Amino acid sequence: MAIATCAACVAGTVLAWSVGAGASTSSAHELSPERSPDPRVVSSVSALPGVLAYVSDSDYYGSDGKEKLATASPGGAHERTLLAPADADIGLLEFSPSGRQLAYFHDSSAGATVEVMDVATRRAVRVLKLRGTSAYLDGLAWTPDGRDLIVGSNERPGSSTTHPETALWRVPLAGGKPKELTSFEDAGDPVVLPDGDLVYVVSKTFSSTSLKRSALWISGPNGSHPHRLFTSAHFVDTPAASPDGGILAFSLVVSDTSMHLESLTISTRHRKNLTPPVKDRTDISPCWSPNGSAIMFLSSRAGRHATTKSDQLLDAYVMTATGRNPKEAIARPGDKWSLVVVAWGP
């Protein structure tokens, strides 16, 4: 199965390529800065609500690394292993609306699947299996009622027919025929808003071996009436919606070693930086606290790296919803261990 997670880039997207450099100059530096202080301060990470799910890798850039799926408090305490360290690729973590279930991608010697786990019992069921040798996924999201998953894939679910580009599908958890929501136009990274509307990224990056420009789109729940929110010269990665659905946080991938976080207010189309663009620093995988007051994200800002400085290793940080006062939440020392992806559930 030609599927791999892309190290130190586009975290949470399961692809069959490694991002290359060569992106054009970003317009992100021209975005407006934060204009007023945020009255909310992340004064105590451990006091934040909800639970984190995350994947860690014992040797992120090595061939012998073991990936582990676990939960913990937002401050990293009370760790509970859901999937023991194993030779597998795990990603695309998404809590169900109730927080009782966790959907994720799992690729091992037994094959590549989308699974849904009951967090309390750790019992997992397979929802989708990739069949084609060139199949891959580029996103995963829950519908508001918790009955369906929205999946980005270049394979038509239930068949072994693959395409050069990806499409979005609604996959019923109770069984039944998946519904195609977009054409095969390299659509991926789906986000479902509280009213059911669908936000997603369209970019040749999903099917390419290098970074391409991208656009963020919004449509009705069934893919109807799509319209573009904005276009970027760079790759928009892993958008995440605030609990009220009004704001999107996402990572802008300027190069394979330089990524920062931005936000978009959907009603006004106003964009701003949540973290500053810093050359050779990675800020990715944003997720919102259940009350919308904070954002957790992965970052290489601690300066840890493996063999070369471009091999960035990631820890989890939390900041206010407007990008203030970032604090370390889950971190390890050394030149091997890294977080891969993080999700924040109720």
mmCIF file of C-alpha atoms in Angstrom:
data_model
loop_
_atom_site.group_PDB
_atom_site.id
_atom_site.type_symbol
_atom_site.label_atom_id
_atom_site.label_comp_id
_atom_site.label_asym_id
_atom_site.label_seq_id
_atom_site.Cartn_x
_atom_site.Cartn_y
_atom_site.Cartn_z
ATOM 1 C CA MET A 1 0.000 0.000 0.000
ATOM 2 C CA ALA A 2 1.695 3.190 -1.151
ATOM 3 C CA ILE A 3 0.701 5.265 1.848
ATOM 4 C CA ALA A 4 2.935 7.198 4.221
ATOM 5 C CA THR A 5 2.679 10.121 6.565
ATOM 6 C CA CYS A 6 4.642 13.163 5.474
ATOM 7 C CA ALA A 7 7.186 13.905 8.179
ATOM 8 C CA ALA A 8 7.380 17.421 9.636
ATOM 9 C CA CYS A 9 4.784 18.729 7.222
ATOM 10 C CA VAL A 10 1.030 18.578 6.574
ATOM 11 C CA ALA A 11 0.497 16.710 9.822
ATOM 12 C CA GLY A 12 -2.785 14.900 9.962
ATOM 13 C CA THR A 13 -2.884 14.327 6.214
ATOM 14 C CA VAL A 14 -2.070 10.803 5.091
ATOM 15 C CA LEU A 15 -0.372 11.014 1.730
ATOM 16 C CA ALA A 16 1.956 9.104 -0.559
ATOM 17 C CA TRP A 17 4.546 11.850 -1.048
ATOM 18 C CA SER A 18 7.030 14.099 0.710
ATOM 19 C CA VAL A 19 6.615 17.855 0.435
ATOM 20 C CA GLY A 20 9.292 19.634 -1.571
ATOM 21 C CA ALA A 21 10.591 23.174 -1.412
ATOM 22 C CA GLY A 22 10.309 25.748 -4.156
ATOM 23 C CA ALA A 23 7.191 27.598 -3.034
ATOM 24 C CA SER A 24 6.801 31.208 -4.058
ATOM 25 C CA THR A 25 6.925 34.177 -1.688
ATOM 26 C CA SER A 26 4.126 34.145 0.889
ATOM 27 C CA SER A 27 1.586 36.896 1.191
ATOM 28 C CA ALA A 28 1.122 35.954 4.838
ATOM 29 C CA HIS A 29 3.509 38.706 5.980
ATOM 30 C CA GLU A 30 1.022 41.234 4.626
ATOM 31 C CA LEU A 31 -1.819 39.981 6.811
ATOM 32 C CA SER A 32 -3.040 42.306 9.530
ATOM 33 C CA PRO A 33 -1.597 41.727 13.008
ATOM 34 C CA GLU A 34 -3.657 41.255 16.139
ATOM 35 C CA ARG A 35 -5.112 44.706 16.854
ATOM 36 C CA SER A 36 -6.252 44.413 20.456
ATOM 37 C CA PRO A 37 -5.073 42.392 23.453
ATOM 38 C CA ASP A 38 -6.886 39.179 24.160
ATOM 39 C CA PRO A 39 -8.527 39.420 27.583
ATOM 40 C CA ARG A 40 -8.283 35.655 27.988
ATOM 41 C CA VAL A 41 -4.945 34.233 29.046
ATOM 42 C CA VAL A 42 -3.874 30.615 29.092
ATOM 43 C CA SER A 43 -2.663 30.828 32.679
ATOM 44 C CA SER A 44 -2.937 27.134 33.484
ATOM 45 C CA VAL A 45 -2.834 24.500 30.776
ATOM 46 C CA SER A 46 -4.026 21.823 33.192
ATOM 47 C CA ALA A 47 -7.183 23.834 33.949
ATOM 48 C CA LEU A 48 -8.370 23.805 30.346
ATOM 49 C CA PRO A 49 -11.436 21.658 29.565
ATOM 50 C CA GLY A 50 -11.694 18.487 27.523
ATOM 51 C CA VAL A 51 -9.282 15.728 26.596
ATOM 52 C CA LEU A 52 -6.498 15.432 24.044
ATOM 53 C CA ALA A 53 -5.869 12.538 21.704
ATOM 54 C CA TYR A 54 -2.500 12.384 20.045
ATOM 55 C CA VAL A 55 -0.110 10.178 18.119
ATOM 56 C CA SER A 56 3.561 10.094 19.049
ATOM 57 C CA ASP A 57 6.477 8.437 17.266
ATOM 58 C CA SER A 58 9.478 7.107 19.188
ATOM 59 C CA ASP A 59 11.808 7.747 16.238
ATOM 60 C CA TYR A 60 10.082 10.169 13.878
ATOM 61 C CA TYR A 61 12.616 10.080 11.051
ATOM 62 C CA GLY A 62 13.968 6.596 11.708
ATOM 63 C CA SER A 63 12.866 3.291 10.284
ATOM 64 C CA ASP A 64 12.424 1.706 13.713
ATOM 65 C CA GLY A 65 10.026 4.256 15.188
ATOM 66 C CA LYS A 66 6.913 3.014 16.984
ATOM 67 C CA GLU A 67 3.713 5.042 16.829
ATOM 68 C CA LYS A 68 1.376 5.233 19.813
ATOM 69 C CA LEU A 69 -2.175 6.589 20.080
ATOM 70 C CA ALA A 70 -3.009 7.995 23.513
ATOM 71 C CA THR A 71 -5.233 10.419 25.390
ATOM 72 C CA ALA A 72 -4.289 12.889 28.116
ATOM 73 C CA SER A 73 -5.451 16.033 29.815
ATOM 74 C CA PRO A 74 -4.670 19.304 27.965
ATOM 75 C CA GLY A 75 -1.583 19.650 30.142
ATOM 76 C CA GLY A 76 -0.293 16.206 29.233
ATOM 77 C CA ALA A 77 -1.162 14.463 32.519
ATOM 78 C CA HIS A 78 -3.171 11.263 32.996
ATOM 79 C CA GLU A 79 -1.883 9.657 29.807
ATOM 80 C CA ARG A 80 -3.868 6.622 28.688
ATOM 81 C CA THR A 81 -2.697 4.434 25.805
ATOM 82 C CA LEU A 82 -5.395 3.544 23.273
ATOM 83 C CA LEU A 83 -3.149 1.763 20.777
ATOM 84 C CA ALA A 84 0.152 0.372 22.023
ATOM 85 C CA PRO A 85 3.359 1.409 20.243
ATOM 86 C CA ALA A 86 3.560 -0.504 16.985
ATOM 87 C CA ASP A 87 4.950 -0.498 13.454
ATOM 88 C CA ALA A 88 2.062 1.477 11.967
ATOM 89 C CA ASP A 89 1.068 4.852 10.567
ATOM 90 C CA ILE A 90 -1.706 6.478 12.601
ATOM 91 C CA GLY A 91 -3.232 9.829 11.771
ATOM 92 C CA LEU A 92 -6.248 11.977 10.892
ATOM 93 C CA LEU A 93 -7.537 11.957 14.482
ATOM 94 C CA GLU A 94 -11.055 13.315 14.916
ATOM 95 C CA PHE A 95 -13.282 13.165 18.004
ATOM 96 C CA SER A 96 -16.980 12.542 17.442
ATOM 97 C CA PRO A 97 -19.303 15.433 18.407
ATOM 98 C CA SER A 98 -20.050 13.717 21.739
ATOM 99 C CA GLY A 99 -16.388 12.999 22.409
ATOM 100 C CA ARG A 100 -17.144 9.351 23.079
ATOM 101 C CA GLN A 101 -15.612 8.072 19.836
ATOM 102 C CA LEU A 102 -12.389 8.710 17.995
ATOM 103 C CA ALA A 103 -11.967 8.240 14.238
ATOM 104 C CA TYR A 104 -8.488 7.746 12.824
ATOM 105 C CA PHE A 105 -6.473 6.341 9.942
ATOM 106 C CA HIS A 106 -4.474 3.178 10.634
ATOM 107 C CA ASP A 107 -1.979 1.618 8.237
ATOM 108 C CA SER A 108 -0.099 -1.533 9.192
ATOM 109 C CA SER A 109 1.005 -4.786 7.603
ATOM 110 C CA ALA A 110 -2.655 -5.847 7.713
ATOM 111 C CA GLY A 111 -3.685 -2.981 5.429
ATOM 112 C CA ALA A 112 -4.849 0.637 5.514
ATOM 113 C CA THR A 113 -8.177 1.413 7.189
ATOM 114 C CA VAL A 114 -10.304 4.099 8.788
ATOM 115 C CA GLU A 115 -11.368 2.965 12.255
ATOM 116 C CA VAL A 116 -13.707 4.339 14.910
ATOM 117 C CA MET A 117 -12.836 3.596 18.526
ATOM 118 C CA ASP A 118 -15.012 3.835 21.620
ATOM 119 C CA VAL A 119 -12.670 5.876 23.841
ATOM 120 C CA ALA A 120 -13.961 4.348 27.101
ATOM 121 C CA THR A 121 -13.676 0.691 26.079
ATOM 122 C CA ARG A 122 -10.951 1.032 23.387
ATOM 123 C CA ARG A 123 -13.056 -1.187 21.137
ATOM 124 C CA ALA A 124 -12.518 -0.235 17.489
ATOM 125 C CA VAL A 125 -14.504 -1.049 14.371
ATOM 126 C CA ARG A 126 -13.379 -0.696 10.779
ATOM 127 C CA VAL A 127 -15.381 1.828 8.790
ATOM 128 C CA LEU A 128 -13.409 1.903 5.554
ATOM 129 C CA LYS A 129 -10.623 -0.132 3.981
ATOM 130 C CA LEU A 130 -8.367 1.110 1.195
ATOM 131 C CA ARG A 131 -8.018 -1.530 -1.492
ATOM 132 C CA GLY A 132 -5.936 -0.084 -4.321
ATOM 133 C CA THR A 133 -2.146 -0.164 -4.184
ATOM 134 C CA SER A 134 -1.999 3.578 -5.001
ATOM 135 C CA ALA A 135 -4.878 4.626 -2.723
ATOM 136 C CA TYR A 136 -4.479 7.294 -0.057
ATOM 137 C CA LEU A 137 -6.505 9.553 2.239
ATOM 138 C CA ASP A 138 -6.291 13.320 2.625
ATOM 139 C CA GLY A 139 -8.706 14.123 5.429
ATOM 140 C CA LEU A 140 -11.376 12.977 7.836
ATOM 141 C CA ALA A 141 -14.294 14.716 9.622
ATOM 142 C CA TRP A 142 -17.526 13.879 11.478
ATOM 143 C CA THR A 143 -20.995 15.095 10.561
ATOM 144 C CA PRO A 144 -22.707 17.031 13.403
ATOM 145 C CA ASP A 145 -25.064 14.144 14.195
ATOM 146 C CA GLY A 146 -22.167 11.699 14.536
ATOM 147 C CA ARG A 147 -23.691 9.289 12.025
ATOM 148 C CA ASP A 148 -21.345 9.762 9.074
ATOM 149 C CA LEU A 149 -17.708 10.467 8.322
ATOM 150 C CA ILE A 150 -16.519 12.796 5.573
ATOM 151 C CA VAL A 151 -13.444 11.257 3.969
ATOM 152 C CA GLY A 152 -11.043 12.607 1.362
ATOM 153 C CA SER A 153 -9.675 9.860 -0.873
ATOM 154 C CA ASN A 154 -8.495 9.143 -4.399
ATOM 155 C CA GLU A 155 -10.268 5.781 -4.192
ATOM 156 C CA ARG A 156 -13.986 5.279 -4.550
ATOM 157 C CA PRO A 157 -14.987 3.727 -1.174
ATOM 158 C CA GLY A 158 -15.816 0.057 -1.435
ATOM 159 C CA SER A 159 -13.895 -0.446 -4.650
ATOM 160 C CA SER A 160 -10.280 -0.684 -5.771
ATOM 161 C CA THR A 161 -10.718 2.013 -8.410
ATOM 162 C CA THR A 162 -8.254 4.830 -7.811
ATOM 163 C CA HIS A 163 -7.937 8.190 -9.547
ATOM 164 C CA PRO A 164 -5.031 10.588 -10.017
ATOM 165 C CA GLU A 165 -6.822 13.179 -7.832
ATOM 166 C CA THR A 166 -8.931 13.065 -4.687
ATOM 167 C CA ALA A 167 -12.620 13.619 -3.901
ATOM 168 C CA LEU A 168 -14.714 13.936 -0.745
ATOM 169 C CA TRP A 169 -17.154 11.226 0.317
ATOM 170 C CA ARG A 170 -19.842 10.863 3.006
ATOM 171 C CA VAL A 171 -19.431 7.410 4.554
ATOM 172 C CA PRO A 172 -22.311 6.142 6.766
ATOM 173 C CA LEU A 173 -21.078 4.475 9.955
ATOM 174 C CA ALA A 174 -24.056 2.142 10.012
ATOM 175 C CA GLY A 175 -23.324 0.868 6.520
ATOM 176 C CA GLY A 176 -24.794 1.807 3.180
ATOM 177 C CA LYS A 177 -23.535 3.372 0.005
ATOM 178 C CA PRO A 178 -21.057 6.272 0.369
ATOM 179 C CA LYS A 179 -22.090 9.506 -1.331
ATOM 180 C CA GLU A 180 -19.712 11.495 -3.509
ATOM 181 C CA LEU A 181 -19.667 15.143 -2.367
ATOM 182 C CA THR A 182 -17.120 16.613 -4.791
ATOM 183 C CA SER A 183 -15.648 15.573 -8.081
ATOM 184 C CA PHE A 184 -12.093 14.236 -8.308
ATOM 185 C CA GLU A 185 -10.543 17.704 -8.166
ATOM 186 C CA ASP A 186 -7.951 17.193 -5.409
ATOM 187 C CA ALA A 187 -10.365 18.089 -2.627
ATOM 188 C CA GLY A 188 -9.281 17.225 0.900
ATOM 189 C CA ASP A 189 -8.857 18.291 4.537
ATOM 190 C CA PRO A 190 -12.638 18.452 5.154
ATOM 191 C CA VAL A 191 -14.146 20.364 8.081
ATOM 192 C CA VAL A 192 -17.839 20.189 8.969
ATOM 193 C CA LEU A 193 -19.375 23.292 10.575
ATOM 194 C CA PRO A 194 -22.086 23.023 13.276
ATOM 195 C CA ASP A 195 -24.820 23.755 10.705
ATOM 196 C CA GLY A 196 -23.540 20.928 8.513
ATOM 197 C CA ASP A 197 -21.850 23.071 5.870
ATOM 198 C CA LEU A 198 -18.625 21.652 4.504
ATOM 199 C CA VAL A 199 -15.283 23.472 4.329
ATOM 200 C CA TYR A 200 -12.433 21.892 2.411
ATOM 201 C CA VAL A 201 -9.152 22.520 0.608
ATOM 202 C CA VAL A 202 -8.616 22.114 -3.122
ATOM 203 C CA SER A 203 -4.965 21.779 -4.117
ATOM 204 C CA LYS A 204 -2.777 19.789 -6.476
ATOM 205 C CA THR A 205 -0.518 19.317 -3.459
ATOM 206 C CA PHE A 206 -2.629 16.301 -2.534
ATOM 207 C CA SER A 207 -1.680 14.407 -5.697
ATOM 208 C CA SER A 208 1.686 16.031 -6.391
ATOM 209 C CA THR A 209 5.243 15.505 -5.202
ATOM 210 C CA SER A 210 5.698 19.216 -4.486
ATOM 211 C CA LEU A 211 3.809 22.098 -2.914
ATOM 212 C CA LYS A 212 1.180 23.845 -5.022
ATOM 213 C CA ARG A 213 -1.191 26.775 -4.577
ATOM 214 C CA SER A 214 -4.520 26.045 -2.899
ATOM 215 C CA ALA A 215 -8.015 27.362 -2.307
ATOM 216 C CA LEU A 216 -10.363 27.023 0.636
ATOM 217 C CA TRP A 217 -13.979 26.279 -0.321
ATOM 218 C CA ILE A 218 -17.306 26.076 1.490
ATOM 219 C CA SER A 219 -20.432 24.211 0.365
ATOM 220 C CA GLY A 220 -23.717 22.835 1.625
ATOM 221 C CA PRO A 221 -23.703 19.552 3.582
ATOM 222 C CA ASN A 222 -24.089 17.512 0.379
ATOM 223 C CA GLY A 223 -21.516 19.480 -1.578
ATOM 224 C CA SER A 224 -24.125 21.775 -3.138
ATOM 225 C CA HIS A 225 -23.527 25.440 -4.034
ATOM 226 C CA PRO A 226 -19.753 25.434 -3.495
ATOM 227 C CA HIS A 227 -17.991 28.791 -3.421
ATOM 228 C CA ARG A 228 -14.433 29.815 -2.703
ATOM 229 C CA LEU A 229 -13.468 31.495 0.561
ATOM 230 C CA PHE A 230 -9.976 32.482 -0.572
ATOM 231 C CA THR A 231 -7.031 31.409 -2.717
ATOM 232 C CA SER A 232 -3.449 31.155 -1.491
ATOM 233 C CA ALA A 233 -0.127 30.921 -3.297
ATOM 234 C CA HIS A 234 0.733 28.228 -0.752
ATOM 235 C CA PHE A 235 -0.803 25.062 0.639
ATOM 236 C CA VAL A 236 -3.551 25.490 3.233
ATOM 237 C CA ASP A 237 -3.335 22.513 5.593
ATOM 238 C CA THR A 238 -5.566 20.972 8.286
ATOM 239 C CA PRO A 239 -8.214 23.672 8.779
ATOM 240 C CA ALA A 240 -10.147 23.434 12.050
ATOM 241 C CA ALA A 241 -13.392 25.221 12.942
ATOM 242 C CA SER A 242 -14.111 26.979 16.219
ATOM 243 C CA PRO A 243 -16.952 25.373 18.231
ATOM 244 C CA ASP A 244 -19.407 28.036 17.020
ATOM 245 C CA GLY A 245 -18.278 27.563 13.416
ATOM 246 C CA GLY A 246 -17.382 31.219 12.912
ATOM 247 C CA ILE A 247 -13.589 31.018 12.658
ATOM 248 C CA LEU A 248 -11.202 28.634 10.924
ATOM 249 C CA ALA A 249 -7.653 28.038 12.106
ATOM 250 C CA PHE A 250 -5.241 26.447 9.656
ATOM 251 C CA SER A 251 -1.582 26.045 8.801
ATOM 252 C CA LEU A 252 -0.070 27.781 5.781
ATOM 253 C CA VAL A 253 2.736 25.651 4.347
ATOM 254 C CA VAL A 254 5.267 28.050 2.820
ATOM 255 C CA SER A 255 7.942 25.380 2.326
ATOM 256 C CA ASP A 256 8.633 21.896 3.640
ATOM 257 C CA THR A 257 10.336 23.429 6.721
ATOM 258 C CA SER A 258 8.434 26.713 7.219
ATOM 259 C CA MET A 259 4.765 26.733 8.282
ATOM 260 C CA HIS A 260 2.716 29.036 10.483
ATOM 261 C CA LEU A 261 -0.863 29.281 11.718
ATOM 262 C CA GLU A 262 -3.495 31.672 10.409
ATOM 263 C CA SER A 263 -7.195 32.215 11.046
ATOM 264 C CA LEU A 264 -10.120 33.178 8.848
ATOM 265 C CA THR A 265 -13.370 34.737 10.060
ATOM 266 C CA ILE A 266 -15.866 33.130 7.688
ATOM 267 C CA SER A 267 -18.466 35.935 7.712
ATOM 268 C CA THR A 268 -15.992 38.714 6.836
ATOM 269 C CA ARG A 269 -13.269 36.685 5.061
ATOM 270 C CA HIS A 270 -10.735 38.431 7.326
ATOM 271 C CA ARG A 271 -7.429 36.580 7.683
ATOM 272 C CA LYS A 272 -4.718 37.129 10.246
ATOM 273 C CA ASN A 273 -1.647 35.378 11.608
ATOM 274 C CA LEU A 274 -2.073 33.326 14.760
ATOM 275 C CA THR A 275 1.644 32.544 14.885
ATOM 276 C CA PRO A 276 4.283 34.610 13.078
ATOM 277 C CA PRO A 277 5.948 33.224 9.941
ATOM 278 C CA VAL A 278 9.433 32.093 11.009
ATOM 279 C CA LYS A 279 11.852 30.587 8.510
ATOM 280 C CA ASP A 280 12.546 26.916 9.214
ATOM 281 C CA ARG A 281 9.925 26.667 11.950
ATOM 282 C CA THR A 282 6.845 24.462 11.797
ATOM 283 C CA ASP A 283 3.488 25.333 13.410
ATOM 284 C CA ILE A 284 0.800 22.865 12.322
ATOM 285 C CA SER A 285 -2.258 20.789 13.294
ATOM 286 C CA PRO A 286 -4.402 23.402 15.100
ATOM 287 C CA CYS A 287 -7.379 22.207 17.146
ATOM 288 C CA TRP A 288 -9.802 24.171 19.315
ATOM 289 C CA SER A 289 -10.678 23.711 22.970
ATOM 290 C CA PRO A 290 -14.306 22.653 23.524
ATOM 291 C CA ASN A 291 -15.188 26.136 24.834
ATOM 292 C CA GLY A 292 -13.400 27.942 21.989
ATOM 293 C CA SER A 293 -11.036 29.846 24.288
ATOM 294 C CA ALA A 294 -7.782 28.155 23.237
ATOM 295 C CA ILE A 295 -6.008 26.425 20.347
ATOM 296 C CA MET A 296 -3.635 23.495 20.654
ATOM 297 C CA PHE A 297 -1.046 23.021 17.910
ATOM 298 C CA LEU A 298 2.183 21.203 17.101
ATOM 299 C CA SER A 299 5.407 23.152 16.750
ATOM 300 C CA SER A 300 9.137 22.709 16.259
ATOM 301 C CA ARG A 301 9.858 25.953 18.176
ATOM 302 C CA ALA A 302 11.760 24.081 20.890
ATOM 303 C CA GLY A 303 14.507 23.584 18.311
ATOM 304 C CA ARG A 304 14.662 19.823 18.529
ATOM 305 C CA HIS A 305 15.642 18.027 15.336
ATOM 306 C CA ALA A 306 16.913 14.661 14.191
ATOM 307 C CA THR A 307 19.870 14.210 11.821
ATOM 308 C CA THR A 308 19.666 17.643 10.220
ATOM 309 C CA LYS A 309 17.972 20.882 11.270
ATOM 310 C CA SER A 310 15.396 20.377 8.515
ATOM 311 C CA ASP A 311 14.299 17.176 10.308
ATOM 312 C CA GLN A 312 12.139 19.057 12.799
ATOM 313 C CA LEU A 313 10.621 17.320 15.815
ATOM 314 C CA LEU A 314 7.275 18.477 17.157
ATOM 315 C CA ASP A 315 5.839 19.186 20.610
ATOM 316 C CA ALA A 316 2.340 20.396 21.540
ATOM 317 C CA TYR A 317 1.644 23.984 22.570
ATOM 318 C CA VAL A 318 -1.506 25.807 23.583
ATOM 319 C CA MET A 319 -2.369 29.488 23.110
ATOM 320 C CA THR A 320 -5.419 31.694 23.337
ATOM 321 C CA ALA A 321 -7.865 31.607 20.442
ATOM 322 C CA THR A 322 -6.311 34.809 19.095
ATOM 323 C CA GLY A 323 -2.738 33.544 19.218
ATOM 324 C CA ARG A 324 -1.637 35.016 22.542
ATOM 325 C CA ASN A 325 0.541 33.525 25.253
ATOM 326 C CA PRO A 326 1.676 30.178 23.750
ATOM 327 C CA LYS A 327 2.648 27.621 26.391
ATOM 328 C CA GLU A 328 4.180 24.166 26.180
ATOM 329 C CA ALA A 329 1.611 21.417 26.799
ATOM 330 C CA ILE A 330 3.126 18.045 25.785
ATOM 331 C CA ALA A 331 6.842 17.765 25.098
ATOM 332 C CA ARG A 332 9.791 15.398 25.332
ATOM 333 C CA PRO A 333 13.555 15.935 25.123
ATOM 334 C CA GLY A 334 15.929 14.324 22.658
ATOM 335 C CA ASP A 335 16.482 13.969 18.930
ATOM 336 C CA LYS A 336 14.051 11.156 18.065
ATOM 337 C CA TRP A 337 10.615 11.441 19.756
ATOM 338 C CA SER A 338 7.963 13.604 18.138
ATOM 339 C CA LEU A 339 4.245 14.184 18.137
ATOM 340 C CA VAL A 340 2.561 13.422 14.831
ATOM 341 C CA VAL A 341 -0.976 14.790 15.200
ATOM 342 C CA VAL A 342 -3.227 16.061 17.997
ATOM 343 C CA ALA A 343 -7.009 16.403 18.472
ATOM 344 C CA TRP A 344 -9.020 18.078 21.257
ATOM 345 C CA GLY A 345 -12.316 16.622 22.344
ATOM 346 C CA PRO A 346 -14.980 17.422 24.925
#
